[in-house]
Coordinates of C-alpha atoms and ligand atoms in Angstrom, one line a residue:
X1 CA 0.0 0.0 0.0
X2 CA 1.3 3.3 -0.8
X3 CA 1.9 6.1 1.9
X4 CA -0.9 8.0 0.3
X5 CA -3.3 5.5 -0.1
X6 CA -2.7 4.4 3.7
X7 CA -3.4 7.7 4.8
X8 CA -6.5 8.1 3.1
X9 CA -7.8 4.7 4.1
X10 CA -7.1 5.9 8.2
X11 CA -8.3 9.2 6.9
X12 CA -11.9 7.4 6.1
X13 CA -12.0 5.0 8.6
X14 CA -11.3 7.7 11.5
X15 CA -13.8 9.6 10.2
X16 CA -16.3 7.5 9.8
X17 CA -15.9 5.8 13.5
X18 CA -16.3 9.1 14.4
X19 CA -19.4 10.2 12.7
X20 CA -20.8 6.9 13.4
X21 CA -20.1 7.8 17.5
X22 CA -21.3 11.6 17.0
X23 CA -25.2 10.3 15.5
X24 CA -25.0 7.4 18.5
X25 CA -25.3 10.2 21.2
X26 CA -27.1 12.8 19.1
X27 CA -29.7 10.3 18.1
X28 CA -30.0 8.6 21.6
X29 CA -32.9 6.7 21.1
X30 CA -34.9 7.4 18.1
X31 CA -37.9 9.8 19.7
X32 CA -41.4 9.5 17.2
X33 CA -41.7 13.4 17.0
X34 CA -45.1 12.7 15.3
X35 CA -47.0 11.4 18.7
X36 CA -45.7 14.6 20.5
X37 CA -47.8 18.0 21.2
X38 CA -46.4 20.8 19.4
X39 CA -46.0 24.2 21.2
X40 CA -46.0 27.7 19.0
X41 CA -43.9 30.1 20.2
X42 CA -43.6 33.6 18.0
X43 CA -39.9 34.8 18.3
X44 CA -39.6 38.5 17.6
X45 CA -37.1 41.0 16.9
X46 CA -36.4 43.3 20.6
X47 CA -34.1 46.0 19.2
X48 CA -32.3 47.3 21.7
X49 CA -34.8 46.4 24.6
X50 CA -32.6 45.7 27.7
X51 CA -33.1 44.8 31.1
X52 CA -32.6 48.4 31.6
X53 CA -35.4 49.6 29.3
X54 CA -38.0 47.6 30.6
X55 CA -37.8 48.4 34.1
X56 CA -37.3 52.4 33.1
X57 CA -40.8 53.6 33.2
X58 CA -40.2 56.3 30.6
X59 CA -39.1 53.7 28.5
X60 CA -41.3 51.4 29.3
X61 CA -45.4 50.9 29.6
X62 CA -45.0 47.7 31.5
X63 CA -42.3 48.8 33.6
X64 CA -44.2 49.3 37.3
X65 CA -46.1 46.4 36.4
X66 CA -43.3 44.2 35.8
X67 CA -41.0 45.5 39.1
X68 CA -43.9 46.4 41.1
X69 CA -46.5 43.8 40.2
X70 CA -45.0 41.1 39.7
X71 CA -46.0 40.4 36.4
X72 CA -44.2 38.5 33.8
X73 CA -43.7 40.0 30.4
X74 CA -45.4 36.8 28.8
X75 CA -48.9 38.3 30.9
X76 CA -48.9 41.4 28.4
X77 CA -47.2 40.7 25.6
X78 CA -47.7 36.7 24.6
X79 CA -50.9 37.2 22.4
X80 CA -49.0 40.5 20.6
X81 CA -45.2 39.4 20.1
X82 CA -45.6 39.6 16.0
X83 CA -46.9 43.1 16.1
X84 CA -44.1 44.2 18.8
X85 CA -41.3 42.9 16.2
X86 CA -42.5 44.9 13.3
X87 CA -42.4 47.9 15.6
X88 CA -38.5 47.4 16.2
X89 CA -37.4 45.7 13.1
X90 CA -38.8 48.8 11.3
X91 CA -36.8 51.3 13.4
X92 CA -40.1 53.1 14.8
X93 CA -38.7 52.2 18.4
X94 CA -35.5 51.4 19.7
X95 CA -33.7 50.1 17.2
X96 CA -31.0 52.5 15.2
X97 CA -29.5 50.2 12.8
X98 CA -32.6 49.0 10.6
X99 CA -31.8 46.0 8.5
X100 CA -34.3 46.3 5.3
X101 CA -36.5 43.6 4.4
X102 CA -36.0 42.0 7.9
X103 CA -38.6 40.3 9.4
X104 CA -40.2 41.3 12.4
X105 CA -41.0 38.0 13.9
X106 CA -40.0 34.2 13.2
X107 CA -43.1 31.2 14.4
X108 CA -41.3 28.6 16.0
X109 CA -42.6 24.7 16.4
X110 CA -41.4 23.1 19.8
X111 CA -41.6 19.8 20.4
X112 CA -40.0 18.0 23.6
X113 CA -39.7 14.4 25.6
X114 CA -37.7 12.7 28.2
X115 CA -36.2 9.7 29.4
X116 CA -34.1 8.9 32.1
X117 CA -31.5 10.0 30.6
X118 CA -31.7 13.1 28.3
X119 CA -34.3 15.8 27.1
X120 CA -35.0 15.8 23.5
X121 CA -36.2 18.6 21.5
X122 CA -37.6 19.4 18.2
X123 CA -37.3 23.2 16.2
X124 CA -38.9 23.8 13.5
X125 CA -39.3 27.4 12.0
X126 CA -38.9 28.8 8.3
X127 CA -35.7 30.5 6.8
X128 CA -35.4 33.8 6.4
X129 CA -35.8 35.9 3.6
X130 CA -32.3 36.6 2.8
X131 CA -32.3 40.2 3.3
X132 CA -28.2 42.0 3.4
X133 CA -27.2 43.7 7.0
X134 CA -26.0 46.9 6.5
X135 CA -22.2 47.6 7.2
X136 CA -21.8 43.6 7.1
X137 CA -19.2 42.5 4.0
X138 CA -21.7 41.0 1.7
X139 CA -24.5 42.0 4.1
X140 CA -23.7 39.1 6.1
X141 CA -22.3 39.5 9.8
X142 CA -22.0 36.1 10.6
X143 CA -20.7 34.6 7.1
X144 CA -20.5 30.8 8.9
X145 CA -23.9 30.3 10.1
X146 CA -26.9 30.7 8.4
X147 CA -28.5 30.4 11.2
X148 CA -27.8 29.8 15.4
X149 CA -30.6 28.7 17.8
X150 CA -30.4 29.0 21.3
X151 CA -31.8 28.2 24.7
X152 CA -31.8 29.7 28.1
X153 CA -32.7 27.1 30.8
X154 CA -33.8 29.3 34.5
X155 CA -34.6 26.6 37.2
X156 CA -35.5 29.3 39.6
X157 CA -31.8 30.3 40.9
X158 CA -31.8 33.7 39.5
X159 CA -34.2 36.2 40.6
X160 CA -37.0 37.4 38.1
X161 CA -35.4 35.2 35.7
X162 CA -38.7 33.2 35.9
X163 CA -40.7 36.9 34.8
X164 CA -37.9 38.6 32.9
X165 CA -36.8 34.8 31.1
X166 CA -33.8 36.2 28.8
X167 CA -34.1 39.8 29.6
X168 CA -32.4 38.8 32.9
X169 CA -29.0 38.5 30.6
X170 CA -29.6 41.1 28.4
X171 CA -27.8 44.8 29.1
X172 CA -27.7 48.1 28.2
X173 CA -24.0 48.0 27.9
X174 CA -23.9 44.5 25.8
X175 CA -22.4 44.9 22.1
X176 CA -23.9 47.2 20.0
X177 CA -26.7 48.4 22.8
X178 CA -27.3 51.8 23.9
X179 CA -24.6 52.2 26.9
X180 CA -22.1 49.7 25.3
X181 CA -18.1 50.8 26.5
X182 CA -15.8 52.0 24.6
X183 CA -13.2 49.1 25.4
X184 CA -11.5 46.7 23.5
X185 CA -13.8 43.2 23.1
X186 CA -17.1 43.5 24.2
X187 CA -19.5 42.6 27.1
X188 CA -21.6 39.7 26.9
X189 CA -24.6 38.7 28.6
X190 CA -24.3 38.6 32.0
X191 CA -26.5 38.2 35.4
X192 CA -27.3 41.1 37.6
X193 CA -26.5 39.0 40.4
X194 CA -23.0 38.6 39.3
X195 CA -22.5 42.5 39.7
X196 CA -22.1 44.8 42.2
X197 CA -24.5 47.0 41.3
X198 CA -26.2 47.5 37.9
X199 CA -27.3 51.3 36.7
X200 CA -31.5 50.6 35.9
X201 CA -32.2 54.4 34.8
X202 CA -29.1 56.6 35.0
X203 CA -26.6 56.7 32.3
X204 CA -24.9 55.0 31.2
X205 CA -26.7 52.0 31.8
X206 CA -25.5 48.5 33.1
X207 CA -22.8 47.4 35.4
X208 CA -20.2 45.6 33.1
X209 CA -17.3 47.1 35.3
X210 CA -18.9 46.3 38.9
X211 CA -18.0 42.8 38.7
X212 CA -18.5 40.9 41.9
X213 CA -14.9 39.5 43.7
X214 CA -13.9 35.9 41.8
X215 CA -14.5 33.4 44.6
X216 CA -18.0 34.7 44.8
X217 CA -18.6 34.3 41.4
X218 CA -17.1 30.9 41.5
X219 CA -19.2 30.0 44.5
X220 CA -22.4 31.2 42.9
X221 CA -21.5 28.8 39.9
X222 CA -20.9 25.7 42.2
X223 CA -24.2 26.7 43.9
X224 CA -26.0 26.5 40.3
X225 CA -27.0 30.6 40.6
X226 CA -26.8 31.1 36.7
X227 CA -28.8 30.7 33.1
X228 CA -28.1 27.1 31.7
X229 CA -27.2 28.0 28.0
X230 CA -27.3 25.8 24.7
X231 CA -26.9 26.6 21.0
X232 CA -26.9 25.2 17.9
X233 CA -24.9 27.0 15.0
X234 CA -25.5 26.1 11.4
X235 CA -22.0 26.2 10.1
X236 CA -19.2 24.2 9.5
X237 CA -21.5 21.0 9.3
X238 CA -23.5 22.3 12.6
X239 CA -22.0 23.2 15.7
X240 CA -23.3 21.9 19.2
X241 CA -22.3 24.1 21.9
X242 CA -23.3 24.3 25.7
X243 CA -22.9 26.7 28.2
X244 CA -24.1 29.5 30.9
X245 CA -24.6 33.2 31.6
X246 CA -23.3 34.4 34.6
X247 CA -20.3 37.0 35.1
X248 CA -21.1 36.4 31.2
X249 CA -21.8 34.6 28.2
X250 CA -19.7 30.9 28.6
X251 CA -20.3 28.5 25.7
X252 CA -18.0 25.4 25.2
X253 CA -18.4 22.7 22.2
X254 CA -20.0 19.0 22.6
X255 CA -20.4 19.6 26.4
X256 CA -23.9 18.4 27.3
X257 CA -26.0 18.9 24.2
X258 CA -25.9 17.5 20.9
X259 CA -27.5 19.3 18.1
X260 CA -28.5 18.4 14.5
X261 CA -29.5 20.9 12.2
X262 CA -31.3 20.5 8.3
X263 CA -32.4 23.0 6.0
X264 CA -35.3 21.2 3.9
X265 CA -36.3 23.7 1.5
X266 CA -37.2 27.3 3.1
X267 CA -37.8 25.3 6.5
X268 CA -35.4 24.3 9.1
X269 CA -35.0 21.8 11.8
X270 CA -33.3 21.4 14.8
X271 CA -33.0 19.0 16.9
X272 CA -31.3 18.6 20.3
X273 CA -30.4 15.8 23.0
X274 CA -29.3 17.3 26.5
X275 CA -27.9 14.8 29.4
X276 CA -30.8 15.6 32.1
X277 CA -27.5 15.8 34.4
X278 CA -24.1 16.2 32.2
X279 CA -22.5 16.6 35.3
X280 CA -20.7 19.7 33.4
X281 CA -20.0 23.1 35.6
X282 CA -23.0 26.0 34.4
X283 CA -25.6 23.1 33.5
X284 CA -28.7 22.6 35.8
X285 CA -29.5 18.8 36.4
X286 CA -33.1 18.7 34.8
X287 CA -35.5 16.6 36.9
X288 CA -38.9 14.7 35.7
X289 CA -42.2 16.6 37.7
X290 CA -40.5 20.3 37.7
X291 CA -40.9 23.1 35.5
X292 CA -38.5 25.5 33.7
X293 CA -38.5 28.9 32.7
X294 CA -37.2 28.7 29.2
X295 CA -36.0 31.3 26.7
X296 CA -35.4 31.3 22.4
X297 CA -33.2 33.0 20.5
X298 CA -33.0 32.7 16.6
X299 CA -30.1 34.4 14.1
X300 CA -31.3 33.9 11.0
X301 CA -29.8 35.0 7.4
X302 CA -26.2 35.2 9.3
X303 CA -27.2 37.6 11.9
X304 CA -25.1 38.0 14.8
X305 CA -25.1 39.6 18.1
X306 CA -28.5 41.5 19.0
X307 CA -29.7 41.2 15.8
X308 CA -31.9 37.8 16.6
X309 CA -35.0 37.2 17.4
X310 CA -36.5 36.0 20.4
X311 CA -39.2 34.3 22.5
X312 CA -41.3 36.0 25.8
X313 CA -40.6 33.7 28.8
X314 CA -42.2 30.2 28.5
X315 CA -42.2 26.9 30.6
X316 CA -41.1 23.5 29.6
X317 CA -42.4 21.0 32.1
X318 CA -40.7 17.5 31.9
X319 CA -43.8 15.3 32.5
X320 CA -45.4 18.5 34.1
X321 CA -47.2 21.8 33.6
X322 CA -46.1 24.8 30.6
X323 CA -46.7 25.8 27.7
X324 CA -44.0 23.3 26.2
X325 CA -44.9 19.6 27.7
X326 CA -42.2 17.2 27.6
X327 CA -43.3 13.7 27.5
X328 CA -41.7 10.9 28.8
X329 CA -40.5 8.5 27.0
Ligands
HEC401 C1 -48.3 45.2 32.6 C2 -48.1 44.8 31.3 C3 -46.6 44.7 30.7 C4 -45.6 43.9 31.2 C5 -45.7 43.0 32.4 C6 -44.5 44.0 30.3 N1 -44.9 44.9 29.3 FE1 -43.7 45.4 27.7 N2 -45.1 46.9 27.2 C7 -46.2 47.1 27.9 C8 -46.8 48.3 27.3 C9 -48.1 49.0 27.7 C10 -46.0 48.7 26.2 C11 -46.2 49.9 25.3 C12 -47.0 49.5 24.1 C13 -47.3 50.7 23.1 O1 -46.6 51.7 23.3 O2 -48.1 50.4 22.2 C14 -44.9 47.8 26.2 C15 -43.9 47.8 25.2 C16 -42.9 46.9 25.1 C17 -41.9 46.8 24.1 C18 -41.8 47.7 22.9 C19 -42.7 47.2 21.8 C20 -44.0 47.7 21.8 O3 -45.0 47.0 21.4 O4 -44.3 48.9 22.1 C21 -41.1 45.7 24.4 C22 -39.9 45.2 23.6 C23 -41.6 45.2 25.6 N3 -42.7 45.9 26.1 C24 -41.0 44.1 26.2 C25 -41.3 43.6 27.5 C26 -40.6 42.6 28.2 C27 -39.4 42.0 27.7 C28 -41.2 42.5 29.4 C29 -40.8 41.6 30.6 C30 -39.5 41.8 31.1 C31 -42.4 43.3 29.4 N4 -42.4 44.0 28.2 C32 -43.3 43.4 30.4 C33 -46.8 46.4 28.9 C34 -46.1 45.4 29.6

């Protein structure tokens, strides 16, 4: 056998031990998606809505309701989330940077069920229209993906997170939002716990710089006091990373979730297997009987950053109540 031909047969057979392990986790065991209740959630595009804003009651019309009340943005806005994304994908409120022909809101299918071992979820939603970001090279921001999908897991350890859902990691002073630094890299999401203190109304907003001392940080992780975080990004053959938000926005490849990803036609699917309890630091153990707040994010036609859309808080109950029911398995 020639040196080349030996290389290309280990090439192969390396490859395909490892694709062969890769589909053996993702796939688990094969879930019927067909038997399973479908939720509809209506992702839509927040501008530069920040944790900030919505508590600011010039800002905001929910604000007093939502600090005061106790109400949860899902209360007001769930029936309305298509009509608030044309609003700010159309630049008549906060949003400065209007990408044209974007839409204002993305309908997404859930579907979800458990075992012993993992949760498994099915996305569903069409692609997007195509449309070229402004200031992007060939109006594309993120060239590699086509699309990323994301989920925000709260089990109840971060305060309001179960009201706010996302909006709990989402700052004035993030990339690209109103009170964003002047400073080389950029701030992520993050957890107002995880801060010192965090500027609601007086500029500028946010409190990127107050960061809390290490070891408490660190002990807040160990104690599970953060936002369980995975995503799926289209590229490169798809992309399964897992993570968290707390000092910010941690994301690591393979650890936890496995994603797999299709574009059929104009619609896509994703689909994802998540150990219940990956035993990995910055993932909540999911149990059967409890409920989760749960939030969406969708970058579609390469969008990156803020420019996504995303879903109202919403529960996923593994064999128990929300809008998203997983069913055992
Ligand atoms: C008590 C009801 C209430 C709650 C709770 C509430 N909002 Fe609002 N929200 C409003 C009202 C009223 C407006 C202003 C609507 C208008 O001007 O037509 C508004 C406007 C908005 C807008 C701007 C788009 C628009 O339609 O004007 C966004 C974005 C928004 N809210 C997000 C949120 C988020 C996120 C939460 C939860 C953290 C939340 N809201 C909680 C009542 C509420």
């Amino acid at each position: 056998m020639s040196k080349r031909s030996l290389f290309t047969t280990l090439g192969a057979a390396s490859c395909a031990l490892m694709l062969g392990m890769g589909s053996a986790w993702a796939a688990g065991k094969a879930v019927d998606w067909s038997k399973l209740p479908e939720a509809k959630a209506v992702l839509f595009y927040p501008g530069q809505a920040s944790f900030e804003w919505i508590q600011t009651g010039t800002d905001h019309g929910g604000a007093r309701s939502f600090t005061k009340k106790g109400d949860k943005c899902s209360d007001c806005h769930a029936e309305e989330a298509a009509d608030m994304g044309k609003k700010m994908v159309t630049g008549q409120k906060i949003e400065p940077t209007v990408i044209p022909g974007k839409r204002g809101s993305i309908p997404l299918k859930i579907k979800a069920a458990f075992d012993a071992e993992n949760l498994y979820m099915r996305f569903e939603f069409p692609a997007g229209p195509h449309n070229a970001a402004p200031n992007a090279p060939g109006g594309k921001m993120d060239p590699d993906n086509e699309i990323k999908l994301a989920m925000m897991i709260d089990d109840g350890s971060v305060p309001n997170a179960d009201r706010a859902g996302c909006w709990s990691s989402c700052h004035a002073d993030a990339r690209d939002m109103p009170s964003a630094p002047k400073k080389d890299g950029f701030v992520t999401k993050y957890i107002p716990e995880s801060r010192t203190s965090v500027s609601i109304k007086d500029e500028p907003r946010g409190g990127w710089d107050k960061l809390k001392p290490q070891a408490e940080l660190d002990a807040m992780l160990k104690e599970g006091k953060f936002l369980d975080l995975a995503r799926y990004k289209s590229g490169k053959g798809g992309v399964s990373e897992d993570g968290y938000v707390l000092a910010e926005r941690v994301l690591k490849q393979d650890a936890g979730a496995k994603f797999e990803g299709k574009r059929e036609g104009d619609t896509w699917v994703v689909t994802m297997t998540r150990k219940l309890n990956s035993g990995q630091p910055g993932d909540h153990v999911l149990q059967a009987g409890k409920t989760y707040t749960v939030g969406f994010a969708i970058h579609d036609d390469h969008a990156w950053g803020r420019f996504h859309h995303v879903s109202l808080d919403m529960r996923l109950g593994l064999g128990a109540d929300g809008e998203i029911k997983a069913v055992k398995q």
